[in-house]
Amino acid sequence: MPALHFPKIIFKTRRGMDDYTADDMRYGDIHEGQLRNDFQLNDISAHVDPFQLIKTDAAYRPHDLITPHNVTRTALTRTQCASLLFDEFRQLARMFSFTGPYQHVIGEMITHMQNNTGMPFNSSSLDSALREQIQQDRSSKSSLFAIKTVFKKVIDWDSQCVHNEAIIDFHDALKDTVLPKFVRIKDAVNGLSLSVHDTCATHITIDALSVSNNRYRATVTYNVQDHFGLDKYDIRSPVFRQFRLFRLWFFLQRSRLFGFRPFMTNMQATVEITGGRDENI
């Protein structure tokens, strides 16, 4: 019976990596009439009217129907308006990222969007957050717990290996787990919920396995990807649209006038697993 050779991918989500066809990866595709009428996006910024490229003083909201005579109105270029909107975007994001070691990440991601390259985003901080989330998950639905359970079941202790058909065991166990994501209460204030929240695609790979003296040691790598972008369902959600931050984000991304590009957020974490033949999990 052939042994399983490593590295080996043991699980892939149905949603694949690098799906640039997803609605939340679209940009610059919605005209002003649709934004105003279909999505009810009229109150976007507290400082500028992004449709008319006009800045007003703080005493007046740009979406008000009547403009007082004493209000100062300043015409903006598209670049100037975008810069003010992104500054406001970063300021609003602080409501969701004001504590902990990862609070700076969302600001870096907003700036990455402002740079408008559309290139994937990588962050050692997000990699650390992912590793922490995986290792600290003590629930019965933990993916790491599922991998440990399968290892104990499928290791051939006499041959000191795992056989090929064990791939099915790993996949079946992992499809019923909760894969790493940032939806804990603390993630709502440390920036991770806003930076990543749920994830779009996950690949789990066993990099190496050694078995000896009724003990095993394995390294497992999680490659996780999210989309830093909003789709039409997001902005129509009462939960999202109540916050100016998401209305402003959607406008910057989807309006034909601006069309700033969303991007893939790539995260990776490698963890070590050890266990014994007669050891309880």
Short mmCIF file of C-alpha atoms in Angstrom, two decimals:
data_model
loop_
_atom_site.label_atom_id
_atom_site.label_comp_id
_atom_site.label_asym_id
_atom_site.label_seq_id
_atom_site.Cartn_x
_atom_site.Cartn_y
_atom_site.Cartn_z
CA MET A 1 0.00 0.00 0.00
CA PRO A 2 1.76 3.23 -1.15
CA ALA A 3 2.66 5.88 1.39
CA LEU A 4 1.56 9.48 1.13
CA HIS A 5 4.39 11.78 0.03
CA PHE A 6 4.73 15.33 1.28
CA PRO A 7 4.15 18.19 0.83
CA LYS A 8 0.52 17.33 0.05
CA ILE A 9 -2.57 19.50 -0.10
CA ILE A 10 -5.20 17.80 2.04
CA PHE A 11 -8.01 20.33 1.69
CA LYS A 12 -9.25 23.04 -0.66
CA THR A 13 -12.39 25.12 -0.29
CA ARG A 14 -14.92 25.08 -3.11
CA ARG A 15 -14.18 28.72 -3.80
CA GLY A 16 -10.82 28.84 -5.48
CA MET A 17 -7.87 31.15 -5.09
CA ASP A 18 -7.47 34.27 -7.25
CA ASP A 19 -11.12 34.55 -8.29
CA TYR A 20 -11.04 37.95 -9.98
CA THR A 21 -14.49 37.33 -11.49
CA ALA A 22 -16.21 37.73 -8.10
CA ASP A 23 -18.53 40.72 -7.76
CA ASP A 24 -16.51 42.14 -4.86
CA MET A 25 -13.50 42.36 -7.20
CA ARG A 26 -15.29 44.63 -9.68
CA TYR A 27 -14.46 48.34 -9.80
CA GLY A 28 -15.54 51.45 -11.67
CA ASP A 29 -18.63 49.66 -12.99
CA ILE A 30 -21.56 51.67 -11.54
CA HIS A 31 -22.64 55.10 -12.79
CA GLU A 32 -23.91 57.97 -10.66
CA GLY A 33 -27.62 57.35 -11.30
CA GLN A 34 -27.38 53.76 -10.11
CA LEU A 35 -25.41 54.73 -7.02
CA ARG A 36 -27.99 57.36 -6.08
CA ASN A 37 -31.16 55.50 -7.04
CA ASP A 38 -30.47 51.76 -6.90
CA PHE A 39 -28.15 51.83 -3.89
CA GLN A 40 -29.40 55.01 -2.18
CA LEU A 41 -25.84 56.30 -1.85
CA ASN A 42 -26.36 60.01 -1.32
CA ASP A 43 -24.79 60.54 2.11
CA ILE A 44 -21.29 59.29 1.33
CA SER A 45 -18.86 61.73 2.89
CA ALA A 46 -19.13 64.18 5.77
CA HIS A 47 -16.69 66.55 4.07
CA VAL A 48 -17.07 66.47 0.28
CA ASP A 49 -19.65 65.93 -2.43
CA PRO A 50 -17.85 63.26 -4.47
CA PHE A 51 -20.37 63.45 -7.31
CA GLN A 52 -19.75 67.16 -7.93
CA LEU A 53 -16.13 67.22 -6.68
CA ILE A 54 -16.87 69.95 -4.14
CA LYS A 55 -15.65 70.44 -0.57
CA THR A 56 -17.76 72.34 1.94
CA ASP A 57 -17.07 73.58 5.45
CA ALA A 58 -18.02 71.55 8.50
CA ALA A 59 -21.30 73.42 9.11
CA TYR A 60 -22.88 71.90 6.03
CA ARG A 61 -23.30 68.32 4.88
CA PRO A 62 -22.66 67.93 1.13
CA HIS A 63 -25.84 65.90 0.56
CA ASP A 64 -28.16 68.55 2.08
CA LEU A 65 -30.75 69.74 -0.42
CA ILE A 66 -30.41 73.45 0.43
CA THR A 67 -27.06 75.19 0.68
CA PRO A 68 -26.88 78.06 3.20
CA HIS A 69 -25.44 81.33 1.82
CA ASN A 70 -22.54 81.41 4.30
CA VAL A 71 -21.16 77.99 3.36
CA THR A 72 -17.79 77.89 1.65
CA ARG A 73 -17.72 75.64 -1.39
CA THR A 74 -14.38 74.68 -2.90
CA ALA A 75 -14.01 72.94 -6.26
CA LEU A 76 -11.73 69.90 -6.20
CA THR A 77 -9.88 67.89 -8.79
CA ARG A 78 -10.61 64.18 -8.89
CA THR A 79 -7.23 63.49 -7.28
CA GLN A 80 -7.84 65.99 -4.47
CA CYS A 81 -11.31 64.57 -3.81
CA ALA A 82 -10.02 61.00 -3.73
CA SER A 83 -7.28 61.98 -1.27
CA LEU A 84 -9.84 63.54 1.09
CA LEU A 85 -12.12 60.51 0.81
CA PHE A 86 -9.29 58.10 1.64
CA ASP A 87 -8.29 60.23 4.62
CA GLU A 88 -11.88 60.00 5.83
CA PHE A 89 -11.88 56.25 5.11
CA ARG A 90 -8.83 55.78 7.38
CA GLN A 91 -10.36 57.97 10.09
CA LEU A 92 -13.63 56.03 10.07
CA ALA A 93 -11.74 52.71 10.20
CA ARG A 94 -10.38 53.65 13.62
CA MET A 95 -13.82 52.89 15.10
CA PHE A 96 -13.11 49.22 14.36
CA SER A 97 -9.35 49.14 14.99
CA PHE A 98 -8.27 50.93 18.15
CA THR A 99 -6.61 48.24 20.25
CA GLY A 100 -4.14 45.38 20.02
CA PRO A 101 -1.10 44.57 17.86
CA TYR A 102 -3.02 44.41 14.58
CA GLN A 103 -4.82 47.75 14.67
CA HIS A 104 -2.42 49.30 12.13
CA VAL A 105 -3.15 46.75 9.38
CA ILE A 106 -6.42 48.24 8.12
CA GLY A 107 -4.72 51.60 7.54
CA GLU A 108 -2.05 49.85 5.45
CA MET A 109 -4.74 48.08 3.44
CA ILE A 110 -6.66 51.29 2.77
CA THR A 111 -3.45 52.93 1.57
CA HIS A 112 -2.77 49.89 -0.63
CA MET A 113 -6.20 50.41 -2.21
CA GLN A 114 -5.47 54.12 -2.65
CA ASN A 115 -2.26 53.24 -4.53
CA ASN A 116 -4.62 51.53 -6.99
CA THR A 117 -2.32 48.80 -8.29
CA GLY A 118 -4.71 45.92 -7.68
CA MET A 119 -1.72 43.82 -6.61
CA PRO A 120 -2.17 41.24 -3.81
CA PHE A 121 -1.55 42.42 -0.25
CA ASN A 122 0.70 40.54 2.16
CA SER A 123 1.34 41.34 5.80
CA SER A 124 3.48 39.58 8.41
CA SER A 125 1.00 40.89 10.99
CA LEU A 126 -1.91 39.15 9.28
CA ASP A 127 0.17 35.97 9.03
CA SER A 128 0.77 36.15 12.79
CA ALA A 129 -2.93 36.82 13.45
CA LEU A 130 -3.87 33.80 11.33
CA ARG A 131 -1.42 31.52 13.18
CA GLU A 132 -2.72 32.78 16.52
CA GLN A 133 -6.33 32.17 15.51
CA ILE A 134 -5.58 28.60 14.38
CA GLN A 135 -3.61 27.66 17.48
CA GLN A 136 -6.01 29.27 19.97
CA ASP A 137 -9.16 27.69 18.55
CA ARG A 138 -10.15 25.16 21.22
CA SER A 139 -13.64 24.49 19.86
CA SER A 140 -14.87 21.10 18.66
CA LYS A 141 -15.00 22.57 15.15
CA SER A 142 -11.32 23.50 15.13
CA SER A 143 -9.60 22.55 11.88
CA LEU A 144 -6.36 21.84 13.73
CA PHE A 145 -8.17 19.53 16.14
CA ALA A 146 -9.65 17.68 13.14
CA ILE A 147 -6.20 17.20 11.58
CA LYS A 148 -4.83 15.82 14.87
CA THR A 149 -7.77 13.44 15.15
CA VAL A 150 -7.20 12.10 11.64
CA PHE A 151 -3.46 11.68 12.19
CA LYS A 152 -4.08 9.48 15.23
CA LYS A 153 -6.49 7.40 13.16
CA VAL A 154 -4.56 6.96 9.90
CA ILE A 155 -0.91 6.69 10.92
CA ASP A 156 0.46 3.21 10.25
CA TRP A 157 2.66 2.95 13.32
CA ASP A 158 4.39 -0.22 12.13
CA SER A 159 5.34 1.24 8.74
CA GLN A 160 5.79 4.70 10.26
CA CYS A 161 3.85 6.43 7.49
CA VAL A 162 0.42 7.52 6.29
CA HIS A 163 -1.07 5.77 3.28
CA ASN A 164 -2.52 7.48 0.20
CA GLU A 165 -6.16 6.85 1.00
CA ALA A 166 -5.83 8.96 4.14
CA ILE A 167 -6.36 12.02 1.92
CA ILE A 168 -10.08 11.24 1.94
CA ASP A 169 -10.11 11.11 5.74
CA PHE A 170 -8.45 14.50 6.02
CA HIS A 171 -10.78 16.12 3.50
CA ASP A 172 -13.94 14.64 5.03
CA ALA A 173 -12.91 15.76 8.51
CA LEU A 174 -11.96 19.28 7.44
CA LYS A 175 -15.08 19.99 5.40
CA ASP A 176 -17.11 19.91 8.64
CA THR A 177 -14.85 22.29 10.54
CA VAL A 178 -14.92 26.07 10.93
CA LEU A 179 -11.99 27.34 8.90
CA PRO A 180 -9.92 30.27 10.22
CA LYS A 181 -11.66 33.64 10.09
CA PHE A 182 -11.84 36.77 12.22
CA VAL A 183 -15.37 37.01 13.60
CA ARG A 184 -14.65 36.95 17.32
CA ILE A 185 -15.85 39.80 19.54
CA LYS A 186 -12.31 41.11 19.97
CA ASP A 187 -11.84 41.21 16.17
CA ALA A 188 -14.50 43.93 15.97
CA VAL A 189 -12.14 46.36 17.75
CA ASN A 190 -8.64 45.11 16.89
CA GLY A 191 -9.07 45.76 13.16
CA LEU A 192 -9.11 42.13 12.00
CA SER A 193 -12.85 41.95 11.41
CA LEU A 194 -12.65 44.98 9.13
CA SER A 195 -9.40 43.92 7.47
CA VAL A 196 -10.42 40.33 6.74
CA HIS A 197 -13.55 39.15 8.61
CA ASP A 198 -14.54 35.97 6.75
CA THR A 199 -12.27 34.44 4.12
CA CYS A 200 -12.83 33.41 0.51
CA ALA A 201 -10.47 30.50 -0.12
CA THR A 202 -8.34 28.18 2.01
CA HIS A 203 -5.76 25.53 1.13
CA ILE A 204 -4.33 23.30 3.87
CA THR A 205 -1.09 21.43 3.18
CA ILE A 206 0.86 18.87 5.17
CA ASP A 207 4.45 19.89 4.53
CA ALA A 208 6.23 17.08 6.34
CA LEU A 209 5.59 14.14 8.64
CA SER A 210 7.99 12.07 10.73
CA VAL A 211 6.97 9.01 12.77
CA SER A 212 9.19 7.18 15.25
CA ASN A 213 8.96 5.54 18.66
CA ASN A 214 5.16 5.74 18.60
CA ARG A 215 5.34 9.52 18.25
CA TYR A 216 4.71 11.78 15.27
CA ARG A 217 5.63 15.31 14.32
CA ALA A 218 4.05 17.17 11.39
CA THR A 219 4.11 20.67 9.94
CA VAL A 220 0.93 22.01 8.39
CA THR A 221 0.57 25.19 6.33
CA TYR A 222 -2.64 27.17 5.88
CA ASN A 223 -2.82 29.40 2.81
CA VAL A 224 -5.82 31.69 3.19
CA GLN A 225 -7.10 34.36 0.82
CA ASP A 226 -9.67 37.11 1.20
CA HIS A 227 -10.98 39.84 -1.11
CA PHE A 228 -10.54 43.43 0.06
CA GLY A 229 -13.57 44.67 -1.80
CA LEU A 230 -17.35 45.06 -1.46
CA ASP A 231 -20.03 43.46 -3.58
CA LYS A 232 -23.58 44.66 -4.24
CA TYR A 233 -24.99 42.40 -1.53
CA ASP A 234 -22.66 43.94 1.06
CA ILE A 235 -23.83 47.49 0.48
CA ARG A 236 -27.49 46.48 0.38
CA SER A 237 -27.14 44.83 3.78
CA PRO A 238 -28.66 46.98 6.56
CA VAL A 239 -25.71 46.05 8.77
CA PHE A 240 -23.14 47.41 6.31
CA ARG A 241 -24.93 50.40 4.83
CA GLN A 242 -25.69 51.97 8.23
CA PHE A 243 -21.98 52.83 8.52
CA ARG A 244 -20.57 55.68 6.45
CA LEU A 245 -17.31 53.75 6.19
CA PHE A 246 -18.86 51.07 3.96
CA ARG A 247 -20.84 53.56 1.87
CA LEU A 248 -17.64 55.50 1.25
CA TRP A 249 -15.66 52.30 0.53
CA PHE A 250 -18.25 51.06 -1.97
CA PHE A 251 -18.32 54.44 -3.70
CA LEU A 252 -14.53 54.65 -4.04
CA GLN A 253 -14.42 51.13 -5.47
CA ARG A 254 -17.48 50.90 -7.67
CA SER A 255 -18.16 54.43 -8.96
CA ARG A 256 -17.18 55.10 -12.56
CA LEU A 257 -15.65 58.42 -11.55
CA PHE A 258 -13.13 56.84 -9.15
CA GLY A 259 -13.01 53.05 -9.57
CA PHE A 260 -10.22 52.24 -7.13
CA ARG A 261 -9.21 48.63 -7.46
CA PRO A 262 -9.91 45.99 -4.80
CA PHE A 263 -7.27 43.33 -4.22
CA MET A 264 -6.53 39.88 -2.85
CA THR A 265 -5.32 39.59 0.73
CA ASN A 266 -2.97 36.62 1.07
CA MET A 267 -2.20 35.07 4.44
CA GLN A 268 -0.06 32.09 5.39
CA ALA A 269 0.58 30.29 8.67
CA THR A 270 2.63 27.18 9.39
CA VAL A 271 1.97 25.25 12.60
CA GLU A 272 3.56 22.19 14.12
CA ILE A 273 1.57 19.22 15.37
CA THR A 274 2.89 16.50 17.64
CA GLY A 275 1.24 13.49 19.18
CA GLY A 276 1.61 9.90 20.33
CA ARG A 277 0.06 6.54 19.60
CA ASP A 278 -1.55 6.24 23.01
CA GLU A 279 -1.95 9.93 23.70
CA ASN A 280 -5.35 11.53 24.16
CA ILE A 281 -6.06 14.40 21.79
#
